[in-house]
Amino acid sequence: MTGPGIAAPGGAPAGDGDPRRGDTGQDDRRAAAAFEDTQSMMAAQAAGGRSGPGGRSGPGEGGGRRRRRGAAASGVPGAAATGPGGPAGPGGHGPDDGDGEEDAPKKKRWTRFLPNWKILMASLVVLTAGVFGMIAVAYANTPVPTAKESVNDRGSVIYYANGKVMSRLGVKRTPVTIDKIPDHVEDAVIALENQTFRTDSGIDPYGMARSVWSTVSGAQLQGASTITQQMARAYYEGLNQEVSVQRKIKEIFVAVKISKELPKNEILEQYLNTIYFGRGANGIQAAAQQFFDKNVDELTVQEGAYLAGHIQSPDAFDVQEQAGKYAATKERYGIALKNMAEMDPAKYGKYVNSPFEDLKFADYKISQPFKGLKGYMLNIVLRELKGRGIERKDLDTRGYKVYTTFDEKLMNAAREAVKARTAGMDPTIHATTATVNPKNGRVLAFYSGADDFIKYSVNRAFDTTKQAASAFKPYVLAAWLESGRSLNSYVDGKPTVNMPDTKPISNSGKQNFGPINMVKAMASSVNTVFAQMGQEVTLEKVAEVAIDAGVGETAKLNPAYEGMNGVDYAVKKQNYQATIGVASVTAVEQAAGYSIFANEGKHVDWHTVVKVVDANGAVALPEIAVPEQVISPESAADATVALQAVVRSGTGGAANIGSRPVAGKTGTNNDYKDAWFVGYTPQLVTAVGMAKDVPYNRAGTRRLKVDKYGLPNRKIANEKILWKEEPMPPTIGGGGTPTLIWHDFMQVATARQEVVPFPPRADVGTQSNLATPTPTPSPTPTAEENPFPDENGDENGWPEDGDDGTVDNPTPDGGECMPGDSSCGIGDNGGGDGGGGEIGDGGGEPEQPQPQPDGGFEQNGAPGAAVPAPATSGRRP
């Protein structure tokens, strides 16, 4: 057996040669071994290590050292062991003779792998020289940009879908020379942004390090970029377009060069004329006018300190201040005064404790682009762009072209349809619409309940969540069909059902429908049937379909929903009542959600931006319209058959628009507190919702007077208002006013569209009866036929229009209440009681958001948060 340190046959050592000597060959190893043996013998003789008369054994130190060296050299442990002085020879010793010298070579073995310190130093010098050389070359090759932004901002243009200009954004700068800017305003900015500005080289390494530490420690007082760097980024084209490490390095080089070439006052002048301060103000003169309604040369020390503090995060500070929260800007104001006093105690020391409350701000001015209906469109477009990385200040300065999805004619048609049907109603009753192209998710039109965003800034179509009521039931049917069960299945439409961990669910008026198939159950909106369907397929599957269709996401923005999707929240808190519509949704979510039925089971997230083109003509943001298959095309076709029955012979008869195929679903809560109609053709989906939100004093004991928008007619702090949802007149049930608004709008919207049929009934799945049908049902009619002939309609079963534009009998079988959307049974057992309120009694009243500088709004301190529906007890879908 051979191995490391074992002599191979023939006496050749198996180990490698001494790496220090370069021993690599077998001959070399033999020579080394012979040499070591000779040396061992000579050393032993010199030390008197021979045995014999007169001889004495040496102490063995030579033997020990040679054994170590020999082993290291030849790879054979104890290579000299058989020679004199070895353990077997005269004067032999063990591995350690006690003098400690044997361990010394062992301790030094690892040091041979360390390079010489001279080599280390030389390498360091070469490396350092190389790095500095590369930096020097990069610096020398970085030109100072010559193209500068114009004095006036390069504003952006927002377009309708047809290419017509909707609005222009961008506040023109009013440049001022440095001699017009007071010293104390300059000093305030320098004190907060770059205290070494007057003496530094354009960059501040210490400031960069301090910024990192401040961020980590949570005491961020000053950014890492100097004023010169910020000016370069804002003033020169090319630097402000990139987001990368390379851009930052380039910015540093440019700043250093600028600092050498331009006087400090010129740098500061350019900086103060280009920097963004908030409220849409670019430049110090615009900021003075926007915040204090005065010219820059009239600003006080305190006002200068405030504006300097706003530079750090202008958009965020705007949002907070519009919500009445000044803590962050007050802190920045105090730091500015403190830093100014440290810079020049004699000049600014007396201002350190100046009360923030003494500042007199000008009223916030929403720019004209937000006036009227287009303000609502801009509001949602700006929020969508912000979510994709383009801020309002970018739109003000970078010359973008933003192409939206909005159809101006349809926007006006939606407004007119609502105004015509709600004329004379209490202003606290709000009607909301949203229209989506089911093929691509584009929002074509909407109406948020008012004509002027500046005066009423609640974008209800996108932000106000209300219970879906029975308009949620199509998602239950979709889950049923996806589970392999068919429309032909029968379920017992018993008056009341008791589901696990759920308040009893009843039909309106506790009507007993007996065994009923899916088509008639949808047309008559039978609560107990859908509750049993949900139990059969599981609530998880129902929620999965609805959420995949985009429903309930807005509720996440409301803290009352604990960060949960509105559908998940309903399932968790109210169990099987989710099947009859206690989930909170918005109009645009419902319109996009029903797209799965109109678009062969596919869903595309709703959006309002088609593309953004930059100043150079390149596409900065493409459209995001990715279809996802939520349910099968066959399930979508069969669900549409049932939803057509709602219009042909069920609770949504008023949605009939002639020969054009229409499908949809009504929905009404207890006491008519929420009312819906969501319907579609193959080309368009429109949702219409109505609710009555009434402001009270915070104690809820006194109703406040309101203006024509349903808002308190005087300025009252948001936190002092309690919003309650109250019953609407019975005519506003889902089959009433909402359906009529839908009818009026869609008649205009589809007027020039081709009449396209829905896909034929697929009849997928197997009959899965939860009840025995009695009597035996007749063959199910096709989608083109009328499943439920209406004795009050024409020969085709369609309801006839009366002189007043309503229908003679829009809700067969007892109207909206019997059976229907559980809308008329008032009281503890009033048919399908949803139980508990949307959020919980007294805990979810909506608070009106306030207008924001970027067209957004503030809700409970969170920009763009959902407006929760008021909580009431005894509600149902």
mmCIF file of C-alpha atoms in Angstrom, residues 293-556:
data_model
loop_
_atom_site.group_PDB
_atom_site.id
_atom_site.type_symbol
_atom_site.label_atom_id
_atom_site.label_comp_id
_atom_site.label_asym_id
_atom_site.label_seq_id
_atom_site.Cartn_x
_atom_site.Cartn_y
_atom_site.Cartn_z
ATOM 1 C CA ASP A 293 -48.548 84.604 -2.760
ATOM 2 C CA LYS A 294 -45.609 86.985 -2.956
ATOM 3 C CA ASN A 295 -42.458 87.569 -4.984
ATOM 4 C CA VAL A 296 -39.169 86.011 -3.982
ATOM 5 C CA ASP A 297 -37.637 89.309 -2.851
ATOM 6 C CA GLU A 298 -40.442 89.664 -0.300
ATOM 7 C CA LEU A 299 -39.818 86.332 1.440
ATOM 8 C CA THR A 300 -38.973 86.454 5.143
ATOM 9 C CA VAL A 301 -36.261 84.418 6.858
ATOM 10 C CA GLN A 302 -38.893 81.989 8.136
ATOM 11 C CA GLU A 303 -40.522 81.616 4.726
ATOM 12 C CA GLY A 304 -37.144 81.013 3.144
ATOM 13 C CA ALA A 305 -36.418 78.311 5.723
ATOM 14 C CA TYR A 306 -39.761 76.649 4.991
ATOM 15 C CA LEU A 307 -39.203 76.592 1.219
ATOM 16 C CA ALA A 308 -35.679 75.246 1.682
ATOM 17 C CA GLY A 309 -37.101 72.408 3.740
ATOM 18 C CA HIS A 310 -39.587 71.540 1.001
ATOM 19 C CA ILE A 311 -36.841 70.709 -1.517
ATOM 20 C CA GLN A 312 -36.062 67.357 0.097
ATOM 21 C CA SER A 313 -39.372 65.638 -0.783
ATOM 22 C CA PRO A 314 -41.817 68.114 -2.309
ATOM 23 C CA ASP A 315 -44.493 65.695 -3.500
ATOM 24 C CA ALA A 316 -44.662 63.802 -0.221
ATOM 25 C CA PHE A 317 -44.794 67.013 1.801
ATOM 26 C CA ASP A 318 -47.594 68.337 -0.420
ATOM 27 C CA VAL A 319 -49.675 65.233 0.162
ATOM 28 C CA GLN A 320 -49.202 65.367 3.924
ATOM 29 C CA GLU A 321 -49.948 69.071 4.202
ATOM 30 C CA GLN A 322 -53.110 68.781 2.149
ATOM 31 C CA ALA A 323 -54.239 66.228 4.719
ATOM 32 C CA GLY A 324 -53.538 68.754 7.478
ATOM 33 C CA LYS A 325 -50.368 66.976 8.613
ATOM 34 C CA TYR A 326 -47.442 69.372 9.005
ATOM 35 C CA ALA A 327 -45.144 67.377 11.296
ATOM 36 C CA ALA A 328 -42.575 66.546 8.615
ATOM 37 C CA THR A 329 -42.340 70.031 7.126
ATOM 38 C CA LYS A 330 -42.320 71.587 10.574
ATOM 39 C CA GLU A 331 -39.307 69.454 11.459
ATOM 40 C CA ARG A 332 -37.481 70.490 8.290
ATOM 41 C CA TYR A 333 -38.306 74.134 8.998
ATOM 42 C CA GLY A 334 -36.779 73.871 12.479
ATOM 43 C CA ILE A 335 -33.630 72.185 11.156
ATOM 44 C CA ALA A 336 -33.200 74.901 8.544
ATOM 45 C CA LEU A 337 -33.341 77.677 11.150
ATOM 46 C CA LYS A 338 -30.982 75.772 13.451
ATOM 47 C CA ASN A 339 -28.439 75.211 10.675
ATOM 48 C CA MET A 340 -28.667 78.843 9.613
ATOM 49 C CA ALA A 341 -27.954 79.953 13.181
ATOM 50 C CA GLU A 342 -24.915 77.682 13.321
ATOM 51 C CA MET A 343 -23.618 79.126 10.060
ATOM 52 C CA ASP A 344 -24.094 82.745 11.161
ATOM 53 C CA PRO A 345 -25.164 83.090 14.818
ATOM 54 C CA ALA A 346 -25.174 86.884 14.748
ATOM 55 C CA LYS A 347 -27.476 87.043 11.752
ATOM 56 C CA TYR A 348 -29.827 84.114 12.323
ATOM 57 C CA GLY A 349 -29.565 83.153 15.987
ATOM 58 C CA LYS A 350 -32.689 85.089 16.925
ATOM 59 C CA TYR A 351 -34.821 83.082 14.471
ATOM 60 C CA VAL A 352 -34.108 79.614 15.861
ATOM 61 C CA ASN A 353 -37.316 79.385 17.866
ATOM 62 C CA SER A 354 -39.615 81.122 15.375
ATOM 63 C CA PRO A 355 -43.011 79.352 15.597
ATOM 64 C CA PHE A 356 -43.944 77.372 12.531
ATOM 65 C CA GLU A 357 -47.560 78.301 13.168
ATOM 66 C CA ASP A 358 -46.826 81.949 12.374
ATOM 67 C CA LEU A 359 -46.346 81.111 8.708
ATOM 68 C CA LYS A 360 -49.239 82.346 6.575
ATOM 69 C CA PHE A 361 -49.720 80.062 3.598
ATOM 70 C CA ALA A 362 -51.577 80.989 0.440
ATOM 71 C CA ASP A 363 -54.586 78.846 -0.428
ATOM 72 C CA TYR A 364 -53.690 75.829 -2.467
ATOM 73 C CA LYS A 365 -54.384 76.503 -6.123
ATOM 74 C CA ILE A 366 -55.235 73.557 -8.304
ATOM 75 C CA SER A 367 -54.066 74.369 -11.793
ATOM 76 C CA GLN A 368 -56.597 74.731 -14.569
ATOM 77 C CA PRO A 369 -55.765 71.389 -16.201
ATOM 78 C CA PHE A 370 -57.830 69.810 -13.412
ATOM 79 C CA LYS A 371 -60.926 71.871 -14.003
ATOM 80 C CA GLY A 372 -64.059 70.016 -15.073
ATOM 81 C CA LEU A 373 -64.366 66.388 -16.135
ATOM 82 C CA LYS A 374 -60.825 66.233 -17.457
ATOM 83 C CA GLY A 375 -59.579 66.720 -13.907
ATOM 84 C CA TYR A 376 -60.884 63.253 -13.013
ATOM 85 C CA MET A 377 -59.177 61.771 -16.057
ATOM 86 C CA LEU A 378 -55.883 63.506 -15.280
ATOM 87 C CA ASN A 379 -56.155 62.388 -11.675
ATOM 88 C CA ILE A 380 -56.199 58.705 -12.495
ATOM 89 C CA VAL A 381 -53.685 59.036 -15.344
ATOM 90 C CA LEU A 382 -51.158 60.777 -13.086
ATOM 91 C CA ARG A 383 -51.580 58.121 -10.436
ATOM 92 C CA GLU A 384 -51.064 55.353 -12.968
ATOM 93 C CA LEU A 385 -47.971 57.060 -14.353
ATOM 94 C CA LYS A 386 -46.571 57.562 -10.869
ATOM 95 C CA GLY A 387 -46.980 53.860 -10.221
ATOM 96 C CA ARG A 388 -44.853 53.238 -13.303
ATOM 97 C CA GLY A 389 -42.108 55.688 -12.383
ATOM 98 C CA ILE A 390 -43.135 59.000 -13.979
ATOM 99 C CA GLU A 391 -43.787 61.700 -11.387
ATOM 100 C CA ARG A 392 -45.782 64.886 -11.841
ATOM 101 C CA LYS A 393 -42.594 66.949 -11.898
ATOM 102 C CA ASP A 394 -41.368 64.797 -14.788
ATOM 103 C CA LEU A 395 -44.506 65.622 -16.716
ATOM 104 C CA ASP A 396 -43.956 69.300 -15.989
ATOM 105 C CA THR A 397 -40.414 69.308 -17.349
ATOM 106 C CA ARG A 398 -39.624 66.488 -19.754
ATOM 107 C CA GLY A 399 -41.940 67.064 -22.687
ATOM 108 C CA TYR A 400 -43.770 63.739 -22.639
ATOM 109 C CA LYS A 401 -46.710 62.850 -24.852
ATOM 110 C CA VAL A 402 -49.176 60.732 -22.914
ATOM 111 C CA TYR A 403 -51.783 58.833 -24.910
ATOM 112 C CA THR A 404 -54.757 57.779 -22.793
ATOM 113 C CA THR A 405 -57.630 55.343 -23.275
ATOM 114 C CA PHE A 406 -60.406 57.895 -22.787
ATOM 115 C CA ASP A 407 -63.121 58.569 -25.352
ATOM 116 C CA GLU A 408 -64.235 62.168 -24.906
ATOM 117 C CA LYS A 409 -67.690 61.547 -26.393
ATOM 118 C CA LEU A 410 -68.320 58.585 -24.118
ATOM 119 C CA MET A 411 -67.135 60.588 -21.096
ATOM 120 C CA ASN A 412 -69.758 63.215 -21.876
ATOM 121 C CA ALA A 413 -72.379 60.548 -22.604
ATOM 122 C CA ALA A 414 -71.809 58.980 -19.186
ATOM 123 C CA ARG A 415 -72.247 62.333 -17.492
ATOM 124 C CA GLU A 416 -75.416 63.113 -19.400
ATOM 125 C CA ALA A 417 -76.952 59.714 -18.669
ATOM 126 C CA VAL A 418 -76.339 60.122 -14.954
ATOM 127 C CA LYS A 419 -77.498 63.729 -14.766
ATOM 128 C CA ALA A 420 -80.703 62.982 -16.664
ATOM 129 C CA ARG A 421 -81.692 60.111 -14.367
ATOM 130 C CA THR A 422 -80.640 61.743 -11.077
ATOM 131 C CA ALA A 423 -81.957 65.272 -11.652
ATOM 132 C CA GLY A 424 -83.737 66.526 -8.552
ATOM 133 C CA MET A 425 -82.311 63.842 -6.271
ATOM 134 C CA ASP A 426 -80.673 64.611 -2.935
ATOM 135 C CA PRO A 427 -77.070 65.701 -3.694
ATOM 136 C CA THR A 428 -75.789 63.099 -1.242
ATOM 137 C CA ILE A 429 -76.938 60.395 -3.695
ATOM 138 C CA HIS A 430 -74.060 59.637 -6.009
ATOM 139 C CA ALA A 431 -74.134 57.680 -9.251
ATOM 140 C CA THR A 432 -70.889 56.264 -10.601
ATOM 141 C CA THR A 433 -70.111 54.580 -13.906
ATOM 142 C CA ALA A 434 -67.131 52.892 -15.551
ATOM 143 C CA THR A 435 -66.810 51.471 -19.063
ATOM 144 C CA VAL A 436 -64.044 49.067 -20.112
ATOM 145 C CA ASN A 437 -63.123 47.431 -23.399
ATOM 146 C CA PRO A 438 -63.129 43.750 -22.378
ATOM 147 C CA LYS A 439 -60.584 42.794 -25.040
ATOM 148 C CA ASN A 440 -57.743 44.997 -23.794
ATOM 149 C CA GLY A 441 -58.718 46.429 -20.372
ATOM 150 C CA ARG A 442 -58.801 50.038 -21.567
ATOM 151 C CA VAL A 443 -61.036 52.341 -19.546
ATOM 152 C CA LEU A 444 -62.979 54.194 -22.216
ATOM 153 C CA ALA A 445 -65.201 56.327 -20.012
ATOM 154 C CA PHE A 446 -66.385 56.848 -16.455
ATOM 155 C CA TYR A 447 -68.327 59.265 -14.309
ATOM 156 C CA SER A 448 -67.444 59.904 -10.694
ATOM 157 C CA GLY A 449 -70.601 61.713 -9.669
ATOM 158 C CA ALA A 450 -69.673 65.354 -10.289
ATOM 159 C CA ASP A 451 -68.683 67.690 -13.114
ATOM 160 C CA ASP A 452 -65.681 69.502 -11.657
ATOM 161 C CA PHE A 453 -62.682 67.835 -10.047
ATOM 162 C CA ILE A 454 -61.539 71.112 -8.508
ATOM 163 C CA LYS A 455 -64.770 71.385 -6.533
ATOM 164 C CA TYR A 456 -65.375 67.693 -5.867
ATOM 165 C CA SER A 457 -62.144 65.719 -5.981
ATOM 166 C CA VAL A 458 -63.406 62.270 -4.998
ATOM 167 C CA ASN A 459 -62.788 59.990 -7.971
ATOM 168 C CA ARG A 460 -65.543 57.586 -6.977
ATOM 169 C CA ALA A 461 -65.332 55.352 -10.044
ATOM 170 C CA PHE A 462 -61.828 54.279 -9.027
ATOM 171 C CA ASP A 463 -61.657 54.843 -5.287
ATOM 172 C CA THR A 464 -65.043 54.451 -3.594
ATOM 173 C CA THR A 465 -65.694 50.879 -2.525
ATOM 174 C CA LYS A 466 -69.228 49.620 -2.031
ATOM 175 C CA GLN A 467 -70.683 46.190 -1.456
ATOM 176 C CA ALA A 468 -71.177 44.393 -4.753
ATOM 177 C CA ALA A 469 -74.527 42.983 -3.596
ATOM 178 C CA SER A 470 -76.008 40.444 -6.018
ATOM 179 C CA ALA A 471 -73.838 41.796 -8.817
ATOM 180 C CA PHE A 472 -71.199 39.489 -7.287
ATOM 181 C CA LYS A 473 -73.175 36.311 -8.038
ATOM 182 C CA PRO A 474 -71.778 35.802 -11.563
ATOM 183 C CA TYR A 475 -68.400 34.973 -10.011
ATOM 184 C CA VAL A 476 -70.083 32.247 -7.958
ATOM 185 C CA LEU A 477 -71.641 30.841 -11.116
ATOM 186 C CA ALA A 478 -68.262 30.981 -12.870
ATOM 187 C CA ALA A 479 -66.669 28.943 -10.084
ATOM 188 C CA TRP A 480 -69.548 26.490 -10.323
ATOM 189 C CA LEU A 481 -69.060 26.004 -14.059
ATOM 190 C CA GLU A 482 -65.285 25.770 -13.709
ATOM 191 C CA SER A 483 -65.746 22.943 -11.213
ATOM 192 C CA GLY A 484 -67.306 20.787 -13.947
ATOM 193 C CA ARG A 485 -70.956 21.413 -13.037
ATOM 194 C CA SER A 486 -73.429 22.593 -15.630
ATOM 195 C CA LEU A 487 -76.167 25.183 -16.011
ATOM 196 C CA ASN A 488 -78.671 22.305 -15.975
ATOM 197 C CA SER A 489 -77.927 21.535 -12.327
ATOM 198 C CA TYR A 490 -80.720 22.056 -9.824
ATOM 199 C CA VAL A 491 -80.413 23.562 -6.350
ATOM 200 C CA ASP A 492 -83.169 23.984 -3.778
ATOM 201 C CA GLY A 493 -84.250 27.617 -3.652
ATOM 202 C CA LYS A 494 -85.497 27.201 -0.098
ATOM 203 C CA PRO A 495 -86.526 30.339 1.848
ATOM 204 C CA THR A 496 -83.571 30.280 4.250
ATOM 205 C CA VAL A 497 -80.330 28.364 4.563
ATOM 206 C CA ASN A 498 -78.036 28.003 7.543
ATOM 207 C CA MET A 499 -74.401 27.887 6.507
ATOM 208 C CA PRO A 500 -71.417 27.156 8.779
ATOM 209 C CA ASP A 501 -70.302 30.141 10.863
ATOM 210 C CA THR A 502 -72.641 32.430 8.949
ATOM 211 C CA LYS A 503 -75.755 34.361 9.819
ATOM 212 C CA PRO A 504 -78.825 32.723 8.183
ATOM 213 C CA ILE A 505 -79.218 33.693 4.532
ATOM 214 C CA SER A 506 -82.734 34.187 3.180
ATOM 215 C CA ASN A 507 -84.411 35.027 -0.081
ATOM 216 C CA SER A 508 -86.222 38.325 -0.376
ATOM 217 C CA GLY A 509 -89.486 37.957 1.488
ATOM 218 C CA LYS A 510 -88.325 34.446 2.379
ATOM 219 C CA GLN A 511 -89.811 33.222 -0.870
ATOM 220 C CA ASN A 512 -89.497 29.512 -1.616
ATOM 221 C CA PHE A 513 -88.454 28.786 -5.202
ATOM 222 C CA GLY A 514 -88.095 25.070 -4.806
ATOM 223 C CA PRO A 515 -85.637 23.200 -7.038
ATOM 224 C CA ILE A 516 -84.346 25.674 -9.620
ATOM 225 C CA ASN A 517 -81.669 25.539 -12.316
ATOM 226 C CA MET A 518 -78.758 27.922 -12.718
ATOM 227 C CA VAL A 519 -80.313 30.085 -15.433
ATOM 228 C CA LYS A 520 -83.479 30.824 -13.517
ATOM 229 C CA ALA A 521 -81.569 31.182 -10.238
ATOM 230 C CA MET A 522 -79.485 33.946 -11.822
ATOM 231 C CA ALA A 523 -82.458 35.631 -13.496
ATOM 232 C CA SER A 524 -84.338 35.666 -10.200
ATOM 233 C CA SER A 525 -81.211 36.254 -8.083
ATOM 234 C CA VAL A 526 -82.058 33.578 -5.523
ATOM 235 C CA ASN A 527 -79.804 34.070 -2.510
ATOM 236 C CA THR A 528 -80.117 30.628 -0.979
ATOM 237 C CA VAL A 529 -79.140 28.928 -4.231
ATOM 238 C CA PHE A 530 -75.888 30.872 -4.548
ATOM 239 C CA ALA A 531 -75.008 30.280 -0.911
ATOM 240 C CA GLN A 532 -75.326 26.514 -1.470
ATOM 241 C CA MET A 533 -73.350 26.729 -4.718
ATOM 242 C CA GLY A 534 -70.574 28.493 -2.851
ATOM 243 C CA GLN A 535 -70.494 25.772 -0.237
ATOM 244 C CA GLU A 536 -70.374 23.088 -2.906
ATOM 245 C CA VAL A 537 -67.430 24.546 -4.843
ATOM 246 C CA THR A 538 -65.832 26.182 -1.728
ATOM 247 C CA LEU A 539 -65.485 29.855 -0.937
ATOM 248 C CA GLU A 540 -61.810 29.684 -1.836
ATOM 249 C CA LYS A 541 -62.651 28.836 -5.449
ATOM 250 C CA VAL A 542 -65.236 31.599 -5.638
ATOM 251 C CA ALA A 543 -62.744 34.126 -4.253
ATOM 252 C CA GLU A 544 -60.073 32.873 -6.649
ATOM 253 C CA VAL A 545 -62.239 33.580 -9.695
ATOM 254 C CA ALA A 546 -63.260 37.050 -8.490
ATOM 255 C CA ILE A 547 -59.759 38.092 -7.472
ATOM 256 C CA ASP A 548 -58.232 36.792 -10.695
ATOM 257 C CA ALA A 549 -60.799 38.970 -12.465
ATOM 258 C CA GLY A 550 -59.351 41.984 -10.617
ATOM 259 C CA VAL A 551 -62.129 42.446 -8.093
ATOM 260 C CA GLY A 552 -61.581 43.835 -4.578
ATOM 261 C CA GLU A 553 -58.032 45.181 -4.955
ATOM 262 C CA THR A 554 -58.858 48.792 -4.075
ATOM 263 C CA ALA A 555 -60.026 47.754 -0.618
ATOM 264 C CA LYS A 556 -56.408 46.960 0.261
#
